[in-house]
Amino acid sequence: MTTVAAYAAPAAKAPLERTTIERREVGEHDVLIDIRFAGICHSDIHQATEGWGEAVFPMVPGHEIAGVVSAVGPGVTKFAVGDRVGVGCMVDSCRECENCRAGQEQYCTGGNVMTYNGVGKDGEPTYGGYSEKIVVDEHFVVRIPDGLKLDEAAPLLCAGITLYSPLKQWGAGPGKKVAVLGMGGLGHMGVKIAHALGAEVTVLSQSLRKKEDGLRLGADHYYATSDPKTFEELAGTFDLIVSTVSVALDFNAYLGLLRTGGALVNVGAPEEPVSLNLFSLIGQRKTLAGSMIGGIAETQEMLDFCAAHGLGAEIELIAATEINDAYTRVLGSDVRYRFVIDTATI
Ligand code: NAP
Ligand code: ZN
Ligand code: ZN
């Protein structure tokens, strides 16, 4: 066991504070990673506040991890000391179910192990990226291409893959009108990736205050959802809407913006249920779907795609002492567009 410094929430809703945790010895197929940067995802806040239900404390959040390999187990074949690597939301899965065998470990039916707020196969709680080091089985580690800066790559491990996967699955590309709902950590990567895939991209944000950024990142159009005229003007427009909003919305209104046969794919994970009038779907054969992160091979594909197109995240680099303030700002939709912790400050 190795003792490493970390930032943890000691209990639900309590501020995060500096502490130490134990990392397991590097096993046969394990990689020891010196974490350099860790992104702050809104999911960290949902979990640290028990907004999604009971959680494991103390909690070291963080599933947008970028770092450098500092040791490998004897059975490791994919990585060597010095490699630039990333870890996302999962650190293990059953590896036997249909979904694992298809490379969709995120939908493992045998039970996958989340990077934090989970329990590993060794029965120990998992601790995430707000820490100096992590030990992960090589199967759940991906390579960060040289073309991406490590700090700007960290958010791709969750925000990037969470948008890349549904955009690919629902065919975002040339000739398709795609709307990204919510211009936060996930949303801004959605704009960049959908634009790079060749789609015509619209941002639907609460206000126009981030409009200049949205257009700079690749959006063709930008509308405020606080303006009722938006819903009249855009009725029946989109092939695909991806919602990244962290609170429950009136999806009936957004389904009205889809053209016949269009899909609204929700990746936001609000703490409250939503209410749906099924006539919002049946009249024009519309789809309401959900999507969760992406598989490991697909995460590597996304990183390679982002490197090829020069798509890092827009980040605000912070010290570990600023984590609690950053949480407050994320809750106020006041981040441009991802807080990333410089883990050297832990
Ligand atoms: P974020 O940076 O806080 O972005 C969320 C955006 O939602 C905000 O920037 C804001 O966009 C919009 N929003 C917030 N409050 C709103 C309100 N009251 N009404 C309308 N819009 C509102 O969060 P994130 O890290 O991108 O995560 C977004 C959600 O996705 C969270 O619930 C998170 O847990 C979830 N998530 C899901 C997955 C998955 O695999 N499905 C993965 C990661 C995260 P504007 O300022 O543009 O209005
Ligand atoms: Zn996340
Ligand atoms: Zn499985």
Coordinates of C-alpha atoms and ligand atoms in Angstrom, one line a residue:
M1 CA 0.0 0.0 0.0
T2 CA 1.1 3.5 -0.7
T3 CA -0.1 6.6 1.1
V4 CA -1.0 9.5 -1.1
A5 CA -2.4 13.0 -0.5
A6 CA -6.0 13.7 -1.7
Y7 CA -8.9 16.0 -1.4
A8 CA -12.0 14.3 0.1
A9 CA -15.5 15.1 1.2
P10 CA -15.7 13.7 4.7
A11 CA -19.5 13.5 4.6
A12 CA -22.4 14.4 2.3
K13 CA -22.5 18.1 1.6
A14 CA -19.4 18.8 3.7
P15 CA -16.6 20.9 2.1
L16 CA -13.8 18.9 0.6
E17 CA -10.5 19.0 2.6
R18 CA -7.0 17.6 2.3
T19 CA -6.5 14.1 3.6
T20 CA -4.5 11.0 2.8
I21 CA -5.7 7.7 1.2
E22 CA -4.1 4.3 0.5
R23 CA -3.5 3.0 -3.0
R24 CA -3.0 -0.7 -3.6
E25 CA 0.3 -2.2 -4.6
V26 CA 0.8 -2.4 -8.4
G27 CA -0.6 -5.8 -9.4
E28 CA 0.2 -8.0 -12.4
H29 CA -1.9 -6.0 -14.9
D30 CA -1.9 -2.6 -13.1
V31 CA -0.5 0.8 -14.0
L32 CA 0.6 3.3 -11.4
I33 CA -0.2 6.8 -12.6
D34 CA 1.2 10.1 -11.3
I35 CA -2.0 12.2 -11.7
R36 CA -1.2 15.7 -13.1
F37 CA -4.6 17.1 -13.7
A38 CA -8.2 16.2 -12.6
G39 CA -11.3 17.8 -14.1
I40 CA -14.3 18.7 -12.0
C41 CA -17.5 17.2 -13.5
H42 CA -20.9 18.1 -12.3
S43 CA -21.4 14.5 -11.4
D44 CA -18.8 15.0 -8.7
I45 CA -21.1 17.5 -7.1
H46 CA -24.2 15.3 -7.5
Q47 CA -22.4 12.5 -5.7
A48 CA -20.6 14.5 -3.0
T49 CA -23.9 16.0 -2.0
E50 CA -25.8 12.7 -2.2
G51 CA -28.1 14.2 -4.8
W52 CA -28.3 10.9 -6.6
G53 CA -28.8 8.9 -3.3
E54 CA -26.6 7.3 -0.7
A55 CA -22.9 7.5 -1.3
V56 CA -19.6 6.2 0.2
F57 CA -17.6 8.6 2.4
P58 CA -15.0 9.8 2.8
M59 CA -15.3 10.5 -1.0
V60 CA -12.4 11.5 -3.2
P61 CA -14.2 12.6 -6.4
G62 CA -12.7 12.9 -9.9
H63 CA -13.1 10.8 -13.0
E64 CA -11.4 13.0 -15.5
I65 CA -7.8 12.0 -14.8
A66 CA -4.7 12.8 -16.9
G67 CA -1.2 11.8 -15.8
V68 CA 2.0 10.0 -16.5
V69 CA 2.7 6.3 -16.0
S70 CA 5.3 5.9 -13.2
A71 CA 5.3 2.0 -12.8
V72 CA 3.7 -1.0 -14.5
G73 CA 3.0 -4.5 -13.3
P74 CA 4.8 -7.5 -14.9
G75 CA 1.8 -8.4 -17.1
V76 CA 1.2 -5.0 -18.6
T77 CA 1.5 -4.8 -22.4
K78 CA -0.2 -1.6 -23.4
F79 CA 1.8 0.9 -21.4
A80 CA 5.4 1.8 -20.3
V81 CA 6.8 4.2 -17.7
G82 CA 6.6 7.8 -19.0
D83 CA 3.5 7.3 -21.1
R84 CA 0.8 10.0 -21.0
V85 CA -2.4 8.4 -20.0
G86 CA -6.0 9.0 -18.9
V87 CA -8.6 7.4 -16.7
G88 CA -12.3 8.1 -16.9
C89 CA -15.4 7.0 -15.0
M90 CA -14.7 3.3 -14.7
V91 CA -11.7 1.3 -13.4
D92 CA -13.1 -2.2 -13.8
S93 CA -16.1 -4.3 -15.1
C94 CA -17.1 -7.9 -15.2
R95 CA -15.4 -8.3 -18.6
E96 CA -17.7 -11.3 -19.4
C97 CA -21.1 -10.0 -20.1
E98 CA -22.4 -9.3 -23.6
N99 CA -21.7 -5.6 -23.3
C100 CA -18.2 -6.0 -21.9
R101 CA -17.3 -8.3 -24.7
A102 CA -18.7 -5.8 -27.2
G103 CA -16.5 -3.0 -25.7
Q104 CA -19.4 -1.3 -24.0
E105 CA -18.1 -1.6 -20.4
Q106 CA -20.2 1.4 -19.4
Y107 CA -23.3 -0.8 -19.8
C108 CA -21.8 -3.8 -18.0
T109 CA -24.6 -6.0 -16.6
G110 CA -22.3 -7.9 -14.3
G111 CA -21.5 -4.7 -12.4
N112 CA -18.7 -2.3 -13.3
V113 CA -16.5 -0.5 -10.8
M114 CA -16.8 3.3 -10.8
T115 CA -13.6 5.3 -10.4
Y116 CA -14.9 6.7 -7.1
N117 CA -17.9 6.2 -4.9
G118 CA -17.7 2.5 -5.8
V119 CA -16.3 -0.7 -4.4
G120 CA -13.4 -2.5 -6.2
K121 CA -13.2 -6.2 -6.8
D122 CA -10.9 -6.3 -3.8
G123 CA -13.8 -5.1 -1.6
E124 CA -12.2 -1.8 -0.9
P125 CA -13.8 1.6 -1.7
T126 CA -12.6 3.4 -4.8
Y127 CA -11.1 6.9 -4.7
G128 CA -10.9 9.2 -7.7
G129 CA -8.7 11.7 -9.3
Y130 CA -8.5 14.5 -6.8
S131 CA -5.3 12.8 -5.6
E132 CA -1.6 12.4 -6.4
K133 CA -1.6 8.9 -7.7
I134 CA -3.9 6.1 -8.8
V135 CA -3.5 2.4 -9.5
V136 CA -5.6 1.1 -12.4
D137 CA -5.8 -2.1 -14.4
E138 CA -4.4 -1.3 -17.8
H139 CA -7.6 -2.3 -19.6
F140 CA -9.2 0.8 -18.1
V141 CA -6.4 3.2 -19.0
V142 CA -6.2 5.1 -22.3
R143 CA -3.4 6.8 -24.1
I144 CA -3.4 10.6 -24.4
P145 CA -2.0 11.5 -27.8
D146 CA 0.9 13.9 -28.0
G147 CA -1.2 16.5 -29.8
L148 CA -3.3 17.1 -26.7
K149 CA -2.1 19.1 -23.6
L150 CA -2.6 17.0 -20.5
D151 CA -4.6 19.7 -18.7
E152 CA -6.9 20.2 -21.6
A153 CA -7.2 16.5 -22.2
A154 CA -8.4 15.6 -18.7
P155 CA -12.0 16.8 -19.2
L156 CA -12.2 14.6 -22.4
L157 CA -12.2 11.5 -20.2
C158 CA -15.8 12.2 -19.1
A159 CA -17.2 15.3 -20.8
G160 CA -15.6 14.4 -24.1
I161 CA -16.6 10.8 -24.3
T162 CA -20.1 11.5 -23.0
L163 CA -20.8 13.7 -26.0
Y164 CA -18.8 11.8 -28.6
S165 CA -20.6 8.5 -28.0
P166 CA -24.2 9.7 -28.6
L167 CA -23.1 12.1 -31.4
K168 CA -21.6 9.1 -33.3
Q169 CA -24.4 6.8 -32.3
W170 CA -27.1 9.1 -33.6
G171 CA -25.2 10.0 -36.8
A172 CA -24.2 13.7 -36.2
G173 CA -22.4 14.7 -39.4
P174 CA -22.8 16.6 -42.7
G175 CA -26.4 17.5 -43.5
K176 CA -27.5 17.0 -39.9
K177 CA -28.9 19.7 -37.7
V178 CA -27.7 19.1 -34.1
A179 CA -28.5 21.1 -31.0
V180 CA -26.5 21.0 -27.8
L181 CA -28.7 22.0 -24.9
G182 CA -26.6 23.6 -22.0
M183 CA -23.2 25.2 -22.6
G184 CA -21.3 23.8 -19.7
G185 CA -18.5 21.3 -19.3
L186 CA -20.2 18.6 -21.4
G187 CA -22.0 21.0 -23.7
H188 CA -18.9 22.9 -24.9
M189 CA -17.2 19.7 -25.8
G190 CA -20.5 18.7 -27.6
V191 CA -20.2 21.9 -29.7
K192 CA -16.6 21.2 -30.6
I193 CA -17.1 17.6 -31.5
A194 CA -20.4 18.0 -33.4
H195 CA -18.8 20.8 -35.5
A196 CA -15.7 18.6 -36.2
L197 CA -18.0 15.8 -37.3
G198 CA -19.5 18.2 -39.9
A199 CA -22.9 18.8 -38.4
E200 CA -24.7 22.2 -38.4
V201 CA -24.6 23.0 -34.7
T202 CA -26.9 25.1 -32.6
V203 CA -26.4 25.9 -28.9
L204 CA -29.5 26.2 -26.7
S205 CA -28.4 28.0 -23.6
Q206 CA -30.4 29.8 -20.8
S207 CA -29.1 33.2 -22.0
L208 CA -26.9 34.7 -24.7
R209 CA -24.0 35.5 -22.3
K210 CA -21.8 32.8 -23.7
K211 CA -22.8 33.3 -27.3
E212 CA -19.4 34.6 -28.5
D213 CA -17.7 31.6 -27.0
G214 CA -20.2 29.2 -28.5
L215 CA -19.7 30.6 -32.0
R216 CA -15.9 30.5 -31.5
L217 CA -16.0 26.9 -30.5
G218 CA -17.8 25.9 -33.7
A219 CA -21.6 26.6 -33.3
D220 CA -23.4 28.0 -36.3
H221 CA -26.3 29.4 -34.3
Y222 CA -26.9 30.3 -30.6
Y223 CA -30.3 30.8 -29.0
A224 CA -31.5 31.6 -25.5
T225 CA -34.1 29.2 -24.0
S226 CA -35.3 32.0 -21.7
D227 CA -36.8 33.7 -24.8
P228 CA -40.1 32.2 -25.7
K229 CA -39.6 33.2 -29.4
T230 CA -36.8 30.6 -29.6
F231 CA -39.4 27.8 -29.3
E232 CA -41.5 29.3 -32.1
E233 CA -38.7 30.0 -34.4
L234 CA -37.0 26.6 -34.0
A235 CA -40.1 24.3 -33.9
G236 CA -39.5 21.2 -36.0
T237 CA -35.8 22.0 -36.8
F238 CA -33.4 19.5 -35.4
D239 CA -32.4 15.9 -36.3
L240 CA -30.8 15.5 -32.9
I241 CA -30.8 17.4 -29.6
V242 CA -28.3 16.3 -26.9
S243 CA -29.3 17.6 -23.5
T244 CA -26.5 18.2 -21.0
V245 CA -28.6 20.0 -18.5
S246 CA -28.0 19.1 -14.8
V247 CA -31.5 19.9 -13.6
A248 CA -35.0 18.6 -14.6
L249 CA -36.4 20.4 -17.6
D250 CA -39.7 20.4 -19.5
F251 CA -38.7 17.9 -22.2
N252 CA -42.0 18.3 -23.9
A253 CA -41.0 21.8 -25.0
Y254 CA -37.6 20.6 -26.4
L255 CA -39.2 17.6 -28.2
G256 CA -41.2 20.2 -30.1
L257 CA -37.9 21.4 -31.6
L258 CA -37.2 18.0 -33.3
R259 CA -38.2 17.3 -36.9
T260 CA -40.2 14.2 -37.7
G261 CA -38.2 11.1 -36.6
G262 CA -35.7 13.2 -34.6
A263 CA -34.1 12.2 -31.3
L264 CA -33.6 14.0 -28.1
V265 CA -30.8 12.2 -26.3
N266 CA -30.4 13.1 -22.6
V267 CA -27.0 12.8 -21.0
G268 CA -27.7 15.2 -18.1
A269 CA -28.4 13.5 -14.9
P270 CA -30.8 15.6 -12.8
E271 CA -31.6 14.6 -9.3
E272 CA -35.4 14.9 -9.9
P273 CA -37.7 13.0 -12.2
V274 CA -39.2 14.7 -15.3
S275 CA -42.7 14.6 -16.5
L276 CA -43.4 13.6 -20.1
N277 CA -46.5 14.0 -22.2
L278 CA -46.3 11.0 -24.6
F279 CA -48.0 12.9 -27.3
S280 CA -44.7 14.9 -27.5
L281 CA -43.3 11.7 -29.1
I282 CA -46.0 9.9 -30.9
G283 CA -47.2 12.7 -33.2
Q284 CA -44.0 12.8 -35.2
R285 CA -42.4 9.5 -34.4
K286 CA -39.8 11.1 -32.1
T287 CA -37.3 9.4 -29.8
L288 CA -36.3 10.3 -26.3
A289 CA -33.2 8.4 -25.3
G290 CA -30.3 8.4 -22.8
S291 CA -26.6 7.7 -23.0
M292 CA -23.9 7.1 -20.5
I293 CA -20.2 7.9 -21.1
G294 CA -18.7 5.4 -23.6
G295 CA -16.7 2.2 -23.7
I296 CA -12.9 2.1 -23.3
A297 CA -12.0 1.5 -27.0
E298 CA -14.5 4.3 -27.9
T299 CA -12.8 6.6 -25.4
Q300 CA -9.5 6.0 -27.1
E301 CA -11.1 6.6 -30.5
M302 CA -12.5 9.9 -29.1
L303 CA -9.1 11.0 -27.8
D304 CA -7.5 10.2 -31.2
F305 CA -10.3 12.1 -32.9
C306 CA -9.9 15.2 -30.6
A307 CA -6.1 15.2 -31.1
A308 CA -6.5 15.0 -34.9
H309 CA -8.9 18.0 -34.8
G310 CA -7.1 19.9 -32.1
L311 CA -10.0 19.7 -29.7
G312 CA -8.9 20.2 -26.1
A313 CA -11.3 21.4 -23.4
E314 CA -11.6 25.1 -22.5
I315 CA -10.4 25.1 -18.9
E316 CA -9.9 27.1 -15.8
L317 CA -6.9 25.6 -14.0
I318 CA -7.3 25.8 -10.2
A319 CA -5.4 24.9 -7.1
A320 CA -6.8 22.2 -4.8
T321 CA -7.7 24.8 -2.2
E322 CA -10.2 26.3 -4.8
I323 CA -12.2 23.1 -5.2
N324 CA -15.1 24.2 -2.9
D325 CA -15.4 27.6 -4.6
A326 CA -15.3 25.9 -8.0
Y327 CA -18.3 23.6 -6.9
T328 CA -20.3 26.8 -6.0
R329 CA -19.5 28.3 -9.4
V330 CA -20.4 25.1 -11.3
L331 CA -23.8 25.1 -9.6
G332 CA -24.3 28.7 -10.8
S333 CA -23.5 27.8 -14.5
D334 CA -20.4 30.0 -14.0
V335 CA -17.5 28.0 -15.5
R336 CA -15.8 28.5 -18.8
Y337 CA -15.9 25.7 -19.4
R338 CA -14.3 23.1 -17.1
F339 CA -12.4 23.5 -13.8
V340 CA -9.3 21.4 -13.8
I341 CA -7.3 20.8 -10.6
D342 CA -3.5 21.1 -10.8
T343 CA -2.9 18.1 -8.6
A344 CA 0.7 19.3 -7.8
T345 CA -1.2 21.7 -5.4
I346 CA -2.6 18.9 -3.3
Ligands
NAP1 P1 -22.2 21.9 -16.0 O1 -20.8 22.3 -16.5 O2 -22.7 22.5 -14.8 O3 -23.2 22.2 -17.3 C1 -24.6 22.0 -17.2 C2 -25.2 23.1 -18.0 O4 -26.6 23.0 -17.9 C3 -25.0 24.5 -17.5 O5 -23.8 25.1 -18.0 C4 -26.2 25.3 -18.0 O6 -26.0 25.6 -19.4 C5 -27.3 24.2 -18.0 N1 -28.1 24.5 -16.8 C6 -27.8 24.4 -15.5 N2 -28.8 24.8 -14.7 C7 -29.9 25.0 -15.6 C8 -31.2 25.4 -15.4 N3 -31.7 25.6 -14.2 N4 -32.0 25.5 -16.5 C9 -31.5 25.3 -17.7 N5 -30.2 24.9 -18.0 C10 -29.4 24.8 -16.9 O7 -22.3 20.3 -15.8 P2 -21.6 19.1 -16.7 O8 -20.4 18.7 -15.9 O9 -21.5 19.5 -18.1 O10 -22.7 18.0 -16.4 C11 -24.0 18.1 -16.9 C12 -24.9 17.0 -16.4 O11 -24.5 15.8 -17.1 C13 -24.8 16.7 -14.9 O12 -26.1 16.3 -14.5 C14 -23.9 15.5 -14.9 O13 -24.1 14.7 -13.7 C15 -24.3 14.8 -16.1 N6 -23.3 13.8 -16.7 C16 -23.8 12.7 -17.3 C17 -22.9 11.8 -17.9 C18 -23.4 10.6 -18.6 O14 -22.6 9.7 -18.8 N7 -24.6 10.6 -19.0 C19 -21.5 12.1 -17.8 C20 -21.1 13.3 -17.2 C21 -22.0 14.1 -16.6 P3 -26.2 27.2 -19.9 O15 -25.5 28.0 -18.9 O16 -25.7 27.2 -21.3 O17 -27.7 27.4 -19.8
ZN2 ZN -18.3 13.1 -15.3
ZN3 ZN -19.7 -6.8 -17.9

